[in-house]
Structure formats: C-alpha cells, structure tokens
Coordinates of C-alpha atoms (C1' of nucleotides) in Angstrom, one line a residue:
Chain A
X1 CA 89.9 125.5 110.2
X2 CA 89.5 126.1 113.9
X3 CA 90.7 124.3 116.9
X4 CA 88.1 121.5 116.6
X5 CA 89.2 120.8 113.0
X6 CA 92.8 120.6 114.2
X7 CA 91.8 118.3 117.0
X8 CA 90.0 116.0 114.5
X9 CA 93.0 116.0 112.3
X10 CA 95.3 115.1 115.1
X11 CA 92.9 112.3 116.3
X12 CA 92.7 110.7 112.9
X13 CA 96.4 111.1 112.4
X14 CA 96.8 108.9 115.4
X15 CA 94.0 106.5 114.5
X16 CA 92.4 106.7 111.1
X17 CA 89.8 104.1 112.0
X18 CA 88.3 106.1 114.8
X19 CA 84.5 106.3 114.4
X20 CA 82.6 109.5 114.1
X21 CA 81.1 108.8 117.5
X22 CA 84.4 108.3 119.1
X23 CA 85.8 111.5 117.6
X24 CA 82.6 113.4 118.7
X25 CA 83.0 112.2 122.2
X26 CA 86.5 113.7 122.4
X27 CA 85.8 117.0 120.7
X28 CA 82.3 117.4 122.2
X29 CA 80.3 117.2 119.0
X30 CA 77.6 115.0 117.6
X31 CA 78.4 112.4 115.0
X32 CA 76.6 114.5 112.4
X33 CA 78.7 117.6 113.1
X34 CA 81.9 115.5 113.0
X35 CA 80.7 114.0 109.7
X36 CA 80.2 117.4 108.2
X37 CA 83.6 118.6 109.4
X38 CA 85.3 115.4 108.2
X39 CA 83.8 115.8 104.7
X40 CA 85.0 119.3 104.5
X41 CA 88.5 118.4 105.7
X42 CA 88.8 115.8 103.0
X43 CA 87.3 118.1 100.3
X44 CA 89.7 120.9 101.2
X45 CA 92.6 118.5 101.0
X46 CA 93.5 118.9 104.7
X47 CA 93.3 115.2 105.0
X48 CA 95.0 113.7 102.0
X49 CA 94.4 110.1 102.6
X50 CA 93.9 107.4 105.2
X51 CA 97.0 105.2 105.1
X52 CA 98.4 102.1 106.9
X53 CA 101.9 102.8 108.2
X54 CA 104.0 99.8 107.3
X55 CA 107.2 98.7 109.1
X56 CA 109.8 98.9 106.2
X57 CA 112.0 96.1 107.6
X58 CA 109.0 93.8 107.7
X59 CA 108.6 94.2 103.9
X60 CA 112.3 93.7 103.3
X61 CA 113.4 97.3 103.1
X62 CA 115.7 97.8 106.2
X63 CA 118.1 100.4 104.7
X64 CA 117.5 104.1 104.8
X65 CA 119.6 106.2 102.5
X66 CA 120.0 110.0 102.0
X67 CA 121.3 111.0 98.6
X68 CA 122.5 114.5 98.0
X69 CA 122.2 115.4 94.3
X70 CA 123.7 118.2 92.2
X71 CA 121.9 118.2 88.9
X72 CA 123.8 118.3 85.7
X73 CA 123.7 121.7 84.0
X74 CA 121.9 120.3 81.0
X75 CA 119.5 118.1 83.0
X76 CA 115.7 118.3 82.4
X77 CA 114.6 119.1 85.9
X78 CA 111.0 118.3 85.2
X79 CA 111.9 114.9 84.0
X80 CA 114.0 114.3 87.1
X81 CA 111.2 115.3 89.4
X82 CA 108.7 113.1 87.5
X83 CA 111.1 110.1 87.8
X84 CA 111.6 110.6 91.5
X85 CA 107.9 110.9 92.1
X86 CA 107.3 107.6 90.3
X87 CA 109.9 105.5 92.0
X88 CA 108.4 103.5 94.8
X89 CA 111.7 103.4 96.8
X90 CA 111.9 107.1 96.9
X91 CA 110.3 108.1 100.2
X92 CA 111.2 111.8 100.0
X93 CA 112.6 114.3 97.5
X94 CA 113.1 118.0 98.2
X95 CA 114.7 120.8 96.4
X96 CA 116.8 122.3 99.1
X97 CA 119.0 125.3 100.0
X98 CA 122.7 124.9 100.4
X99 CA 125.4 123.4 98.2
X100 CA 123.2 120.6 96.8
X101 CA 120.2 120.9 94.6
X102 CA 118.1 118.0 95.8
X103 CA 117.9 115.7 98.8
X104 CA 116.5 112.3 97.9
X105 CA 115.6 109.8 100.6
X106 CA 115.2 106.2 99.8
X107 CA 114.3 102.9 101.3
X108 CA 116.2 99.9 100.0
X109 CA 116.5 96.1 100.5
X110 CA 120.3 96.2 100.9
X111 CA 123.4 98.2 100.3
X112 CA 123.6 96.6 96.8
X113 CA 120.1 98.0 96.2
X114 CA 121.3 101.5 97.2
X115 CA 124.2 101.2 94.7
X116 CA 121.8 100.1 92.0
X117 CA 119.7 103.2 92.7
X118 CA 122.7 105.4 92.4
X119 CA 123.6 103.7 89.1
X120 CA 120.1 104.4 87.8
X121 CA 120.4 108.0 88.8
X122 CA 123.7 108.3 87.0
X123 CA 122.6 106.5 83.9
X124 CA 119.7 108.8 83.7
X125 CA 122.2 111.6 82.9
X126 CA 120.5 113.9 85.5
X127 CA 123.2 114.3 88.1
X128 CA 126.5 116.0 88.0
X129 CA 127.6 114.8 91.5
X130 CA 126.1 113.0 94.4
X131 CA 126.9 112.1 98.0
X132 CA 125.2 109.4 99.9
X133 CA 124.6 108.9 103.6
X134 CA 123.1 106.0 105.4
X135 CA 120.9 105.9 108.5
X136 CA 122.7 103.9 111.2
X137 CA 119.7 104.0 113.5
X138 CA 116.4 105.8 113.6
X139 CA 115.0 107.8 116.5
X140 CA 111.9 109.3 114.8
X141 CA 110.5 108.2 111.5
X142 CA 107.5 109.4 109.5
X143 CA 104.9 106.8 108.5
X144 CA 106.1 104.6 105.7
X145 CA 103.8 104.1 102.7
X146 CA 104.5 100.8 101.0
X147 CA 104.0 101.1 97.3
X148 CA 104.8 97.6 96.4
Chain B
X1 CA 105.0 87.2 105.0
X2 CA 104.2 86.1 101.5
X3 CA 103.2 88.0 98.4
X4 CA 99.6 88.2 99.5
X5 CA 100.6 89.8 102.8
X6 CA 102.6 92.3 100.9
X7 CA 99.7 93.0 98.6
X8 CA 97.4 93.6 101.6
X9 CA 100.0 95.9 103.2
X10 CA 100.3 97.9 99.9
X11 CA 96.5 98.1 99.6
X12 CA 96.0 99.4 103.1
X13 CA 99.0 101.7 102.7
X14 CA 97.0 103.3 99.9
X15 CA 93.6 103.2 101.6
X16 CA 93.4 102.3 105.3
X17 CA 89.7 102.2 105.2
X18 CA 89.4 99.5 102.6
X19 CA 87.1 96.8 103.9
X20 CA 88.0 93.1 104.3
X21 CA 85.7 92.3 101.4
X22 CA 87.3 94.9 99.1
X23 CA 90.8 93.6 100.0
X24 CA 89.6 90.0 99.5
X25 CA 88.3 90.8 96.0
X26 CA 91.7 92.1 95.0
X27 CA 93.9 89.5 96.4
X28 CA 91.5 86.6 95.7
X29 CA 90.7 85.6 99.3
X30 CA 87.6 85.3 101.4
X31 CA 86.9 88.0 104.0
X32 CA 87.7 85.5 106.8
X33 CA 91.1 84.8 105.4
X34 CA 91.9 88.4 104.9
X35 CA 90.7 89.1 108.5
X36 CA 93.1 86.4 109.8
X37 CA 96.0 87.8 107.8
X38 CA 95.3 91.4 108.8
X39 CA 95.2 90.4 112.5
X40 CA 98.6 88.7 112.2
X41 CA 100.0 91.7 110.3
X42 CA 99.0 94.0 113.1
X43 CA 100.2 91.6 115.9
X44 CA 103.6 91.1 114.2
X45 CA 104.0 94.9 113.9
X46 CA 104.1 94.9 110.1
X47 CA 101.2 97.3 110.2
X48 CA 102.1 99.9 112.9
X49 CA 99.0 102.0 112.7
X50 CA 96.3 103.4 110.6
X51 CA 96.9 107.1 110.2
X52 CA 95.4 110.1 108.4
X53 CA 97.9 111.9 106.3
X54 CA 97.5 115.6 107.0
X55 CA 98.6 118.4 104.7
X56 CA 101.1 120.3 106.8
X57 CA 100.4 123.7 105.2
X58 CA 96.8 123.3 106.1
X59 CA 97.6 123.1 109.8
X60 CA 100.0 126.0 109.6
X61 CA 103.3 124.2 109.2
X62 CA 104.5 125.2 105.7
X63 CA 108.2 125.1 106.4
X64 CA 110.4 122.0 106.1
X65 CA 113.8 122.1 107.6
X66 CA 116.7 119.7 107.7
X67 CA 119.1 120.2 110.6
X68 CA 122.4 118.4 110.6
X69 CA 123.7 118.0 114.1
X70 CA 127.1 117.2 115.5
X71 CA 126.6 116.2 119.2
X72 CA 128.7 117.8 121.9
X73 CA 131.4 115.4 123.2
X74 CA 129.8 115.4 126.7
X75 CA 126.2 115.2 125.5
X76 CA 123.9 112.6 126.9
X77 CA 122.9 110.9 123.7
X78 CA 120.0 109.0 125.2
X79 CA 118.5 112.2 126.5
X80 CA 118.9 113.8 123.1
X81 CA 117.1 111.0 121.4
X82 CA 114.3 111.0 124.0
X83 CA 113.9 114.8 123.5
X84 CA 113.7 114.4 119.7
X85 CA 111.2 111.6 120.0
X86 CA 109.0 113.8 122.1
X87 CA 108.9 117.0 120.1
X88 CA 105.9 117.1 117.8
X89 CA 107.6 119.2 115.2
X90 CA 110.3 116.7 114.7
X91 CA 109.2 114.5 111.7
X92 CA 112.3 112.5 111.4
X93 CA 115.6 111.9 113.3
X94 CA 118.3 109.6 112.2
X95 CA 121.8 108.7 113.3
X96 CA 123.7 108.9 110.1
X97 CA 127.0 108.2 108.5
X98 CA 129.2 111.0 107.3
X99 CA 130.5 114.1 108.9
X100 CA 127.4 114.7 111.0
X101 CA 126.0 112.7 113.9
X102 CA 122.3 113.2 113.4
X103 CA 119.9 114.4 110.8
X104 CA 116.8 116.0 112.3
X105 CA 113.9 116.9 110.1
X106 CA 111.3 119.4 111.3
X107 CA 108.1 121.0 110.2
X108 CA 107.6 124.6 111.4
X109 CA 105.2 127.4 111.1
X110 CA 107.8 129.9 109.9
X111 CA 111.5 130.7 109.7
X112 CA 111.2 132.3 113.1
X113 CA 110.0 128.9 114.4
X114 CA 112.9 127.2 112.8
X115 CA 115.2 129.6 114.6
X116 CA 113.4 129.0 117.9
X117 CA 113.9 125.2 117.4
X118 CA 117.7 125.7 116.8
X119 CA 117.9 127.9 120.0
X120 CA 116.2 125.1 121.9
X121 CA 118.7 122.6 120.6
X122 CA 121.6 124.8 121.6
X123 CA 120.3 125.7 125.0
X124 CA 119.9 122.0 125.6
X125 CA 123.7 121.7 125.5
X126 CA 123.6 118.7 123.2
X127 CA 125.1 120.0 120.1
X128 CA 128.6 121.1 119.2
X129 CA 127.7 122.3 115.7
X130 CA 124.8 122.3 113.4
X131 CA 123.9 123.2 109.8
X132 CA 120.4 123.9 108.6
X133 CA 118.9 123.5 105.2
X134 CA 115.4 124.4 104.0
X135 CA 113.2 122.7 101.5
X136 CA 112.4 125.1 98.7
X137 CA 109.9 122.8 97.1
X138 CA 108.9 119.2 97.6
X139 CA 108.6 116.5 95.0
X140 CA 107.9 113.5 97.1
X141 CA 106.9 113.6 100.8
X142 CA 106.1 110.9 103.3
X143 CA 102.7 111.0 105.0
X144 CA 102.6 113.7 107.7
X145 CA 101.4 112.8 111.1
X146 CA 99.9 115.8 112.9
X147 CA 100.6 115.5 116.6
X148 CA 99.0 118.7 117.6
Chain C
dA1 C1' 76.4 125.3 112.3
dC2 C1' 74.9 121.7 115.4
dT3 C1' 71.5 118.1 117.7
dG4 C1' 69.1 113.9 118.1
dA5 C1' 66.8 110.1 116.4
dA6 C1' 65.8 106.8 113.0
dA7 C1' 67.0 103.6 109.4
dT8 C1' 69.7 101.3 106.3
dG9 C1' 73.4 98.8 105.0
dC10 C1' 77.6 97.0 105.7
dC11 C1' 81.2 95.0 108.4
dA12 C1' 83.6 92.1 111.5
dC13 C1' 83.1 88.0 113.9
dC14 C1' 81.8 83.2 114.7
dT15 C1' 80.7 78.6 113.6
dA16 C1' 80.9 74.8 110.7
dC17 C1' 83.2 72.6 107.2
Chain D
dG1 C1' 91.6 78.3 103.9
dT2 C1' 85.9 78.8 102.4
dA3 C1' 81.0 79.7 103.2
dG4 C1' 77.2 81.4 105.5
dG5 C1' 74.5 83.5 109.2
dT6 C1' 74.1 87.0 112.8
dG7 C1' 74.5 90.7 115.7
dG8 C1' 76.2 95.1 116.1
dC9 C1' 77.9 99.4 114.7
dA10 C1' 78.8 103.2 111.7
dT11 C1' 77.4 106.2 108.4
dT12 C1' 73.9 108.7 106.6
dT13 C1' 69.8 111.4 106.3
dC14 C1' 66.4 114.5 107.9
dA15 C1' 63.6 117.5 110.5
dG16 C1' 64.3 120.8 113.9
dT17 C1' 66.8 124.3 116.7

DNA sequence: ACTGAAATGCCACCTAC
DNA sequence: GTAGGTGGCATTTCAGT
C-alpha cells in the first residue's frame, strides 16, 4: 500500500470505468503494472466494489432521516444489527459514543415512510427510546447505493 | 423512469462494471435498448458517477466521527457549506432539524486528527457550539469515496 | 516489480428494420 | 424497441529486464 496504490484508489473512486491505460498514464506505470496492482487491491479488500452512485430523489427517495436509538435492555443486539444490515432503506448504522446506542440513517420516500420505519423498529421490540432528525438540505453526501 | 430503469440502476449500483449484454440479459432487453436507457439515466443525473468503494481503514482512515454543529449567529453560512464541500475528510454534511444546525460526518486517521478537524472548525469562526460522537463499530456503511 | 508487445475477445456503436 | 455487423479498445498473457 504505497502512494501509487492510494493514487489508483483515488482515481477509481472518482471514475470506476477508467481503463488500465488511463490509470497508467496518470500514475506513470504500464497497463500490466496497473493490472497487477488493481488485482491485489481487490484481493486485499482495499477496493470493495465498483458501484454506480444513484441520485436518491430520482428513484423516489428524497427524504434523509437520522434516528437515534437506545436499545431496550432485553434486546438481542445481534438480531438488531442483522435487521439493520438487511433493510435496503438503511444507508448507515453505527454503534456510537454518547447518550444513544445507535445512529441509524435512512432514505425514505416520504415522511409517512419514515414513520412506518419507526413503527417497524418499535414493533421489533428492540428499542427503548428513539429520536429522529431530518435533513433539510444536503451539502455533502456519500455515494448512494440503490438496493431496490 | 420505469421499473426497468430502476432495475438497471440497482444492478449498476451493485456492479458498475456490468456490461450492456449482462444487464440486458437480466432485465430482458437488447444491448441497444439498455445502451439507450443508460445514456438517458446518466444525462438525467439519475446515475451521478461510477465509483470504486474504498475500505477507509485500508487507506489509513479508521475513525468515523459525527460532529453536531451550531453555527455562530454571525457566521457566513455559504462559506461554511463551501468549506465543508471542499474538505476531503468530510464524508457527509447535512442541515438538520432539531437542536443543532448541521451534522458533519468525517473520516479521520486518528483521534488526534479528529481534534485537529474540530480546531479548524473553531478557528474558522463558524461555530458557536459543537458536540462530537465517535463510531464504536459500524453495521451498515455507505460506499466510501477516497478523495486523496 | 515493471516494461512492451502481441493476441484475443468483448464491448459499444451504428445502421437497418 | 430488435438484430446484426464492424471497428476499436481493454484486458490479458508472456517473455524479458
């Protein structure tokens, strides 16, 4: 993992369809050398996937919500995590420091859909308490992976 | 934007390097038809970019931080937003409802780097108050775009 | 670990329908 | 939207440094 590997990672982060020749021209390596490095970057898990970044509004998901979750004392934390990982509307879920256990970020079609999500959480019996915030506008946003 | 377009978006979200023929086989369309649709999806901004998803730890950025920001009353909000958009360590920045103005999400090399980021924010004169939380572990994470 | 060249195969594009 | 032909790359491989 040297500077050239990092440069390749940054280039492909910007354009996953860049050819080996194009990358080579930028980093000053032959296509073969770039091919070798790319193979290793994928094998070692440095590059997880090549993904199209979809505009969420364009697929009917204009609402971004942040849900603070305090888990119920009896909750099966593993099951909670598995459930979050499976839901396509959950774009992020972190165990965090501070007064709350988890921060869950979602994309939703509407405020009604946000409410439905909260109902699902509650009916699952996982949460003791929650607090929801909505994004009014977005300055920087990570790529959005549309999982259907 | 019909079901087939959404299917194409989801497929490319999973694998940006899928060929027109592969996509066509799944959605039941000829390569030409897929090509037309793909062109339109990109033109209309539904597909923003094709991007490699990089493992942040692999490029030396293992720490995820959430910084809640209350802007100073005199702060130039436009300048703040421009600054956030420019910083490569800022992975997300949203204007949010609730007691705080902004939620800024960062990736950092270490806790020291998080502290440096907060110092920068304060020295910029933008913020009145802030609160920082750290991710202890991550269940779901959006793709990470490595901007060098 | 990288170069350079050669070959194979595939892919996107175009035309015609 | 389909089907088919074509030209051009991109990836891959290999021998050599």
